[in-house]
Short mmCIF file of C-alpha atoms and ligand atoms in Angstrom, two decimals:
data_model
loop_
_atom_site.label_atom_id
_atom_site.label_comp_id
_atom_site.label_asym_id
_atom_site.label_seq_id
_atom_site.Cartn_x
_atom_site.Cartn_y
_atom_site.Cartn_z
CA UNK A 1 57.40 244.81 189.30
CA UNK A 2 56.50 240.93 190.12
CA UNK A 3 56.35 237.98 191.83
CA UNK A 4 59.04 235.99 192.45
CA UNK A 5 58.35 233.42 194.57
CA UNK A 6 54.30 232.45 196.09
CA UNK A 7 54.37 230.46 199.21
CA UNK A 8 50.46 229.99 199.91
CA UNK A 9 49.28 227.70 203.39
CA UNK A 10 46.33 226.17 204.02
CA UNK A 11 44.56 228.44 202.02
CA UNK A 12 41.30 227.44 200.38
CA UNK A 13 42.45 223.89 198.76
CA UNK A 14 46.19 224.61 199.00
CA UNK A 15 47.65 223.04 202.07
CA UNK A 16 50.87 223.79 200.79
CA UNK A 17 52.05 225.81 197.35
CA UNK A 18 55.06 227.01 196.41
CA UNK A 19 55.99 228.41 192.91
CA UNK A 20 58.60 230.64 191.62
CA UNK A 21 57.19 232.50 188.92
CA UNK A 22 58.54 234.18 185.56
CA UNK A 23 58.86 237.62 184.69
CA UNK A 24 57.00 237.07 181.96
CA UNK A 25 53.83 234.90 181.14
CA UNK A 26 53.12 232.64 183.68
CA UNK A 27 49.80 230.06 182.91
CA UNK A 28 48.18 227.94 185.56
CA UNK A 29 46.70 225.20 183.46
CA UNK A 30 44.05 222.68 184.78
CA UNK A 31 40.53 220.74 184.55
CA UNK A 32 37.76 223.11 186.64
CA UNK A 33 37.82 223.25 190.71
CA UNK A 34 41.70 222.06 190.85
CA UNK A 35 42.96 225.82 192.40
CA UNK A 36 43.79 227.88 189.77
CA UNK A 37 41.82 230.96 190.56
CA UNK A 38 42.32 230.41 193.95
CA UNK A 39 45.99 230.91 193.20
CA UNK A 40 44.94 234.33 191.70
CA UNK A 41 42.94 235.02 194.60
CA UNK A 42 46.00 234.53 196.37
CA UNK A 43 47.96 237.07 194.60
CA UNK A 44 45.48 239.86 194.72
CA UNK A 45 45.12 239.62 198.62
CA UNK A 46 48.57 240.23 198.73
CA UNK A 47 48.07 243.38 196.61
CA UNK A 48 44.82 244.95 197.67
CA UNK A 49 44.77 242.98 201.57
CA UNK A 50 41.31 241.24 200.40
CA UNK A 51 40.03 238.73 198.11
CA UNK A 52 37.55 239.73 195.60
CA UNK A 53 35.21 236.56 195.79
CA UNK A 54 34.18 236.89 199.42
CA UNK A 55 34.92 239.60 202.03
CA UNK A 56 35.52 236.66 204.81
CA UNK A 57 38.44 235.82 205.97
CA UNK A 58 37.39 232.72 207.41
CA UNK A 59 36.42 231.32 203.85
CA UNK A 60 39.72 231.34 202.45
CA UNK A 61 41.01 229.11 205.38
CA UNK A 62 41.35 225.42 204.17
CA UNK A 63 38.43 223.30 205.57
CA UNK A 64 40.97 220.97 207.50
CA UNK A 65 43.17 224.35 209.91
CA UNK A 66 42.20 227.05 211.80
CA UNK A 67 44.93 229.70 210.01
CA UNK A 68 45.75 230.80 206.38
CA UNK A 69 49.47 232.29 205.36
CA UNK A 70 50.67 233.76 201.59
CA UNK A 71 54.09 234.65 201.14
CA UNK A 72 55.30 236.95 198.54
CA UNK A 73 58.46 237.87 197.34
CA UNK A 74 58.04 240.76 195.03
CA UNK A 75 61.06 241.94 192.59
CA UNK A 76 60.50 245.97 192.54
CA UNK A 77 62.55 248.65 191.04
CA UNK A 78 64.36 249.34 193.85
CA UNK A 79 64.82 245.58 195.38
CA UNK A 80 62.53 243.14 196.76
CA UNK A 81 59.77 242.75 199.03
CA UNK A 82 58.68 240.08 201.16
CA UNK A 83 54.86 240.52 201.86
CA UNK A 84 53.22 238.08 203.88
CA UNK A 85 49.49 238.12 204.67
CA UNK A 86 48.13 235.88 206.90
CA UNK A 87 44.52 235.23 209.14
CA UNK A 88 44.09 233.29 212.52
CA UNK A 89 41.33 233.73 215.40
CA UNK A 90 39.76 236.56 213.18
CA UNK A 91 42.53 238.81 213.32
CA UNK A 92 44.31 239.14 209.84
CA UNK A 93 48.41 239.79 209.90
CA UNK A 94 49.86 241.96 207.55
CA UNK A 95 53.77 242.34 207.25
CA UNK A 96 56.49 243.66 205.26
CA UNK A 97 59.52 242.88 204.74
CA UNK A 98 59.21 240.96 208.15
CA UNK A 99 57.64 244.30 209.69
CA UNK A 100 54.03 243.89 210.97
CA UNK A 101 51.77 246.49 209.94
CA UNK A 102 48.45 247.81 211.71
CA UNK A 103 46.63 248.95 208.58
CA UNK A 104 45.45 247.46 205.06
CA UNK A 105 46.09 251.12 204.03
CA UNK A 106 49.78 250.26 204.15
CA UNK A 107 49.22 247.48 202.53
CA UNK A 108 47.57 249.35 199.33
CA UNK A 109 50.51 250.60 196.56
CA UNK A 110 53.21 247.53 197.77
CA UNK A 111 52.14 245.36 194.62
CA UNK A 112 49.90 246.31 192.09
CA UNK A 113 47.83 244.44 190.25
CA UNK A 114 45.36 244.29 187.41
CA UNK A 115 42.60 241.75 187.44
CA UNK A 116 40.41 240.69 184.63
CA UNK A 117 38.01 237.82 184.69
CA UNK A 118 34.57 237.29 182.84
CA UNK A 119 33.01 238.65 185.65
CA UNK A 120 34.45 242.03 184.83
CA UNK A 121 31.80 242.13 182.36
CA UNK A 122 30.14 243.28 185.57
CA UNK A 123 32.32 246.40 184.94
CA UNK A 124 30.04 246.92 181.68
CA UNK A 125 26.99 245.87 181.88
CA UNK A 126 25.45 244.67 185.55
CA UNK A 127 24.48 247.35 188.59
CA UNK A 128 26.36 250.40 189.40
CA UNK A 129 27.80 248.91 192.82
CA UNK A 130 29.75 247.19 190.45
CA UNK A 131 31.54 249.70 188.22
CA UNK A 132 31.89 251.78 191.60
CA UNK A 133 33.71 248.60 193.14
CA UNK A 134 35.82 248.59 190.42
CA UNK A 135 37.36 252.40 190.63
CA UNK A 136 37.70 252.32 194.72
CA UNK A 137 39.63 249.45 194.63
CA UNK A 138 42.18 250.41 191.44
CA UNK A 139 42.14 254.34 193.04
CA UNK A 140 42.92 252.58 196.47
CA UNK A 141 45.85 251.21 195.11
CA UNK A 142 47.07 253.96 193.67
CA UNK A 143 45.88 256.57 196.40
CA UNK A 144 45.84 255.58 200.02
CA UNK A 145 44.39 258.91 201.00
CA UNK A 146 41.67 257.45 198.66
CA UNK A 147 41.00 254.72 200.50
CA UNK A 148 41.02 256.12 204.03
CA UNK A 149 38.30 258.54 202.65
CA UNK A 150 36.57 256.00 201.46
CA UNK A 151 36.40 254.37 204.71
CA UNK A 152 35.27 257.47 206.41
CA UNK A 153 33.04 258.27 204.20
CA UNK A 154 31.31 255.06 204.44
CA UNK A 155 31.13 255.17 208.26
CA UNK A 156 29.48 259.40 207.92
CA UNK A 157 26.73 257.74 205.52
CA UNK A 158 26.01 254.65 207.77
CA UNK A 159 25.78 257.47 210.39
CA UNK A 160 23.08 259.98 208.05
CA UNK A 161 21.43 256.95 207.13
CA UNK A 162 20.80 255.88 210.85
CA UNK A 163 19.28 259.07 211.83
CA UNK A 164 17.42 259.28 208.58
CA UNK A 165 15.72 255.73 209.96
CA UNK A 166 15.15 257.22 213.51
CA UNK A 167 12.46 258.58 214.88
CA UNK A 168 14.24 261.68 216.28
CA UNK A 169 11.86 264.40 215.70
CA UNK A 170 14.46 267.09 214.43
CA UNK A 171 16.86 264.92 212.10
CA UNK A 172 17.24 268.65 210.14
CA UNK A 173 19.57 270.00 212.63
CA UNK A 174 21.43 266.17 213.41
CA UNK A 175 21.65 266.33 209.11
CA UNK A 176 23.06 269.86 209.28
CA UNK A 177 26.00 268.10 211.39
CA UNK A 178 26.13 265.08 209.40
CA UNK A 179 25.99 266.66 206.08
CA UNK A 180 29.21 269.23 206.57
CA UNK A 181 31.86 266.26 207.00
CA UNK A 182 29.92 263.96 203.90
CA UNK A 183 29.82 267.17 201.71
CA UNK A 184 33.46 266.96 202.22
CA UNK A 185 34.81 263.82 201.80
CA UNK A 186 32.49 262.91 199.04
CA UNK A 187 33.71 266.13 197.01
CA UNK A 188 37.00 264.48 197.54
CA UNK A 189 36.01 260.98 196.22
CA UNK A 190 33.57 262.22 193.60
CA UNK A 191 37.12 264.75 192.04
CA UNK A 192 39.36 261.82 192.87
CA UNK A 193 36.75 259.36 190.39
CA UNK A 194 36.38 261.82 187.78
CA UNK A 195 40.35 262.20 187.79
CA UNK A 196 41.13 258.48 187.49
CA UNK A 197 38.06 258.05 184.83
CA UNK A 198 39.68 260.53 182.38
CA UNK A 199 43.58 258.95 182.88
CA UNK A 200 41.53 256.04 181.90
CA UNK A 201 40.28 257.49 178.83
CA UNK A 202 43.14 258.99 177.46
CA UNK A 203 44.38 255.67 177.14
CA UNK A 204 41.40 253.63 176.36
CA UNK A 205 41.01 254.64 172.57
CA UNK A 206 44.59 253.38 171.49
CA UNK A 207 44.15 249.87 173.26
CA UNK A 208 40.77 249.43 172.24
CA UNK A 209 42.05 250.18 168.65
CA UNK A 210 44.17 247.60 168.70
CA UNK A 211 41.59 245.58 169.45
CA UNK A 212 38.89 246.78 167.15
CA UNK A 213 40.49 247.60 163.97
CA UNK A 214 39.88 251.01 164.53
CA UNK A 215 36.55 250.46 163.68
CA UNK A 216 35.01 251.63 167.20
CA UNK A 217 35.19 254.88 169.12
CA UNK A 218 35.24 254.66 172.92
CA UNK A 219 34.56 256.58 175.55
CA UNK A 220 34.28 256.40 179.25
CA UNK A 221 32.79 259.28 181.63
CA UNK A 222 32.08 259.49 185.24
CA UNK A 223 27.90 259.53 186.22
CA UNK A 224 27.09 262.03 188.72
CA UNK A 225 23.91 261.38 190.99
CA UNK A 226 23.94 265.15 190.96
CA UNK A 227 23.29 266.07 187.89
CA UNK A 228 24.64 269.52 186.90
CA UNK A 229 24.70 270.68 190.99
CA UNK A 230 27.74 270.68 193.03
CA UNK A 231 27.52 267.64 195.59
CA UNK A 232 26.98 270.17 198.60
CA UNK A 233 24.13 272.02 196.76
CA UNK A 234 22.63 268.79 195.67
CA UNK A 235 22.43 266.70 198.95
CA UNK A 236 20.67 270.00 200.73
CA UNK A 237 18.36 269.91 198.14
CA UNK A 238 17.68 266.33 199.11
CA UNK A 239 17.14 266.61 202.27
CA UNK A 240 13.65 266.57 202.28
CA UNK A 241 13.40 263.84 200.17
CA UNK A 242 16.30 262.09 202.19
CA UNK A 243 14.01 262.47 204.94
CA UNK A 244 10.75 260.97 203.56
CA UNK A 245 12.85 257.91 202.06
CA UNK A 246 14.63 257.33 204.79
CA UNK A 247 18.02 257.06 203.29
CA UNK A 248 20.62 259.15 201.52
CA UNK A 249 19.79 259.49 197.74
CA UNK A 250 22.47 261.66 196.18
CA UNK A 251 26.39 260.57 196.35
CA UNK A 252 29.72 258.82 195.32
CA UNK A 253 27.69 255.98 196.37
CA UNK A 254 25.15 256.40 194.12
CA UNK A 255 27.40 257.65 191.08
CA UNK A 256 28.16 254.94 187.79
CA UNK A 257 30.59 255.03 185.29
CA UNK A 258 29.12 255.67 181.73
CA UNK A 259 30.36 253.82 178.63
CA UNK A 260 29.96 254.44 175.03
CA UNK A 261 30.78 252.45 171.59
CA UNK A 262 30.38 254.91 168.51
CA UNK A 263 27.93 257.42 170.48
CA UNK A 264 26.06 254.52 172.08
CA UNK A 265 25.81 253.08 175.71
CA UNK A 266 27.33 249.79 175.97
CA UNK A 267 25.16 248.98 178.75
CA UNK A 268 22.09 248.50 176.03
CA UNK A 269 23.47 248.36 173.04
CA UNK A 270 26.45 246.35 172.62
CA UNK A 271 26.95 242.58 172.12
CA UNK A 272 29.01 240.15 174.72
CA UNK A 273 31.65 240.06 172.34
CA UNK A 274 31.72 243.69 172.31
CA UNK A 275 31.34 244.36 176.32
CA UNK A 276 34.02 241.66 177.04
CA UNK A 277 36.29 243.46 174.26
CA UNK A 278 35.47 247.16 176.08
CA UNK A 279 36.18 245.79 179.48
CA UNK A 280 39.48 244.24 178.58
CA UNK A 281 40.36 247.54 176.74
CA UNK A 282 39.44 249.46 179.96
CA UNK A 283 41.41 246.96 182.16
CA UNK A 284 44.50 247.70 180.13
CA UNK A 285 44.70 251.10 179.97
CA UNK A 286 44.36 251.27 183.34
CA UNK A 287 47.59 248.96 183.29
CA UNK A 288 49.08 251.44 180.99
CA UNK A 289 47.83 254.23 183.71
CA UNK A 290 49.50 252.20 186.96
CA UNK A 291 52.62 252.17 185.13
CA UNK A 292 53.20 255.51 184.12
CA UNK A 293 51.82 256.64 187.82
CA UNK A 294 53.95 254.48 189.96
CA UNK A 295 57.10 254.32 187.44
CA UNK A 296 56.66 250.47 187.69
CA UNK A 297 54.78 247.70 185.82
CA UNK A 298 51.66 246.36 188.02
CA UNK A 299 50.73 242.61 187.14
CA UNK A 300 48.27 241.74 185.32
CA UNK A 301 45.62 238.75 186.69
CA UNK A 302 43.79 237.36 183.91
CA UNK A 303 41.18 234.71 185.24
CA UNK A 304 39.55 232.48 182.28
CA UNK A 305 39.44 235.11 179.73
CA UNK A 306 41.63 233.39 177.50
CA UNK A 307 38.87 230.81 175.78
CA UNK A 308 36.41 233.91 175.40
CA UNK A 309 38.74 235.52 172.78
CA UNK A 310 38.86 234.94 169.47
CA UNK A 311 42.21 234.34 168.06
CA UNK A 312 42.61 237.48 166.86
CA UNK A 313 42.08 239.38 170.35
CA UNK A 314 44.05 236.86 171.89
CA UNK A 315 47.47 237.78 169.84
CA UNK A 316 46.60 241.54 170.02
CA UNK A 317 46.08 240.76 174.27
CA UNK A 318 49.67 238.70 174.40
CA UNK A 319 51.06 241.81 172.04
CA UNK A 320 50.13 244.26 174.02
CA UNK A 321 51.08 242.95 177.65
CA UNK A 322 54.52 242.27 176.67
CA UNK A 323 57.11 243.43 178.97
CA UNK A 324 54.24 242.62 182.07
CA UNK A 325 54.33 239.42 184.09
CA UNK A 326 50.93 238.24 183.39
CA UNK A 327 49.27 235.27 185.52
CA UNK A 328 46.92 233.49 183.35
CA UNK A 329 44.34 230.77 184.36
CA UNK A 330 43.15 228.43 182.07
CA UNK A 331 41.76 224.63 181.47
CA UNK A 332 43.69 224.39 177.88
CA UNK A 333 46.87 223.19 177.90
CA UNK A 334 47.06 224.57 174.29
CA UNK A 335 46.19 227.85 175.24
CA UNK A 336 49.82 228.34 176.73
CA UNK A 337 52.08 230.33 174.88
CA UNK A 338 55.58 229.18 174.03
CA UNK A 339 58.24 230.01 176.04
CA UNK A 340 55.97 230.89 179.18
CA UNK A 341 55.93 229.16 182.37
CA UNK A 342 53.57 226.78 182.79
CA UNK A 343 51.97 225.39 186.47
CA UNK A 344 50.44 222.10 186.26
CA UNK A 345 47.50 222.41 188.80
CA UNK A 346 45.55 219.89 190.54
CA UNK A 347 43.87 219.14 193.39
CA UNK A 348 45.19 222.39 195.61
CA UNK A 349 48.82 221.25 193.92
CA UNK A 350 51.04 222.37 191.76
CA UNK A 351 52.01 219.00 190.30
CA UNK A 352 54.52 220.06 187.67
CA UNK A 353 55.98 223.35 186.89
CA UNK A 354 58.44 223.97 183.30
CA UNK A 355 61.03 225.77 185.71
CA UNK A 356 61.45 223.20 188.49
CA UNK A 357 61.39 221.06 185.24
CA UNK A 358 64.94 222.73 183.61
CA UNK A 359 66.10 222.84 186.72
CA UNK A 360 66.27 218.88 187.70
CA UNK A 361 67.10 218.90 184.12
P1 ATP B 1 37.69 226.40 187.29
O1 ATP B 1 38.47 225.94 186.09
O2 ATP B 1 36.40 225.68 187.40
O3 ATP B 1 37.59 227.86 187.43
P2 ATP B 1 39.69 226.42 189.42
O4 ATP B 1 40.85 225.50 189.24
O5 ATP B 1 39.89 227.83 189.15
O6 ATP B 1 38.48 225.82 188.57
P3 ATP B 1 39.27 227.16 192.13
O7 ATP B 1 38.13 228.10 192.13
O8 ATP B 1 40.63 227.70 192.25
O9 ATP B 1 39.13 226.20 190.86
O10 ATP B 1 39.17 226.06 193.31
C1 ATP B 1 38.02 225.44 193.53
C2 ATP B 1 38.14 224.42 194.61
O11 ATP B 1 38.59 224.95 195.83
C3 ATP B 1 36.75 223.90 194.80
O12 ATP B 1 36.75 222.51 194.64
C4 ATP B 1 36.39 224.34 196.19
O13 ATP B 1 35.59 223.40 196.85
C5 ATP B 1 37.74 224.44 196.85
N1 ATP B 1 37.70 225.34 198.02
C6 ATP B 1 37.19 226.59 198.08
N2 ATP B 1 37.32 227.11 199.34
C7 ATP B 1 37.95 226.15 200.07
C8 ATP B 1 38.37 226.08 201.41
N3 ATP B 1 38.17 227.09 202.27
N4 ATP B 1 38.98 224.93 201.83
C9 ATP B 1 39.18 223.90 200.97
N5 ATP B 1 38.80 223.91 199.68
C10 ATP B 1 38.18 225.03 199.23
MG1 MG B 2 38.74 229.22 188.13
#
């Protein structure tokens, strides 16, 4: 699948963007705070329903109006799709193909996309919220039973962890309640994690090969809070201590994502080049994964990545994403590939764009 056409309004500093994109590589090329990875944001709201930089609304509305719109029309398989997101008064507007729709959930599966930005070195090496972040929302696209779980099963833990806090005097039995429908839907996420985590790996070692020469072996593995114990034996078991903490200790939402380089854990071990390398490889077997799960090609979001690379990495990245329209952010003109599109960005415009340029030709 991909993007056709963007229409973005009055989002962040776009007043008013439109670009038709190429199947292929598209680069948004600019000096720093012009709007290219606002551009990207722009993209993956329209395939997840949410930015990834903030979780408000509001701050994606340009300073000067009091509503934000993006319009996409996506080129699937099957035909295309208009999505349009858009946010006003606090209430957000989903619709597709002109139809309104009452629930992100519907949103999740339309496009998918693939981002990758230096941040993602969060994925390796900074706290576990992080790497968990980064499974529910790629299973969430690919799963919207996955997601609605994931809602519920963050509203059941709110719920444990309020009566942990309270000063009820028999939280056991209240826990005894609360505990039947977590045990449940976390057994679901926690199988639904370790699922995704070894499609991941199957593919991992041949990208990261690529990569590496060869040279490194790489592994990926879900990390259980539980240890060896099922999730319903282990959060009885915790009860107690659940209960003099004050909060629920044992979960999905306590769970990590182990990675390894030749036996070793990145986390400690491995250098920056190395980390950014592993995430990368991770990010694109997971594109590999979408692809063969849906039957179509998600798109690929690559945010400043492109000067961290050696040259090297940088052919084996534009090798390997062929046939996948990538969006690519970057300050150096240079760094654009021939025969991709190129976006001239400034100042929340798109001043000058190779396609609108052969076509006035
Ligand atoms: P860099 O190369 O530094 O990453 P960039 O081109 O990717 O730059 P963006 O992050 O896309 O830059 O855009 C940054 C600009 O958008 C900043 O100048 C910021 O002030 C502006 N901006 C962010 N939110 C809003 C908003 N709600 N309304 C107007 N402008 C905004
Ligand atoms: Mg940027």
């Amino acid at each position: 699948m991909f993007i056709k056409k963007l229409v973005v309004q009055n989002f962040r500093n776009h007043k008013q963007t439109e670009i038709i994109l190429g199947e292929g590589l598209n680069f948004f090329v600019g000096p720093n705070a012009q709007g290219k990875t606002n551009l990207l944001e722009a993209i993956f709201i329209i395939c997840v329903g949410r930015g990834w930089r903030t979780n408000k609304d509001k701050e994606l509305i340009n300073f000067d109006s009091d509503f934000y719109k993006i319009e996409a029309t996506t080129q699937k398989d099957f035909g295309e799709v208009l999505i349009e997101v858009s946010y006003k008064d606090g209430k957000k507007y989903i619709k597709i193909n002109g139809v309104p729709i009452q629930k992100v959930s519907s949103l999740m599966g339309q496009v998918n996309c693939v981002f990758f930005s230096p941040d993602e070195l969060k994925l390796i090496k900074e706290a576990p919220s992080d790497r968990r972040r980064f499974m529910d929302i790629d299973i969430s696209q690919l799963d919207k039973n996955y997601f609605l779980a994931l809602i519920k099963y963050n509203k059941i833990l709110a719920q444990r962890n309020a009566l942990l806090k309270s000063q009820t005097e028999d939280i056991k039995s209240g826990l005894e309640i609360w505990d039947k429908s977590l045990i449940a839907v976390g057994e679901y996420l926690i199988s639904k994690r370790i699922k995704f985590l070894k499609n991941i790996e199957k593919r991992l070692q041949d990208v990261h090969s690529v990569f590496t020469n060869n040279e490194e072996i790489i592994k990926i593995s879900y990390e259980n809070s539980c240890g060896e114990s099922s999730f319903e034996t282990a959060l009885i078991n915790a009860r107690e201590k659940d209960t003099r903490l004050k909060t629920t200790t044992i979960g999905p939402h306590r769970d990590d994502i182990k990675i390894s380089i030749n036996t070793r854990d990145v986390r400690s071990f491995a250098s920056q080049g190395q980390q950014r390398t592993a995430a990368l490889s991770i990010k694109l077997a997971e594109l590999q994964f979408f692809k063969e799960i849906t039957g179509e090609t998600p798109i690929l979001l690559l945010d400043d990545v492109l000067s961290e690379l050696d040259e090297n990495r940088r052919a084996k990245l534009i090798e390997l994403t062929r046939g996948v329209q990538c969006i690519i952010t970057t300050t150096e003109k240079n760094d654009a590939e021939v025969g991709a599109e190129i976006f001239n960005i400034s100042k929340g415009e798109v001043i000058l764009n190779s396609l609108q340029q052969k076509q006035s030709q």
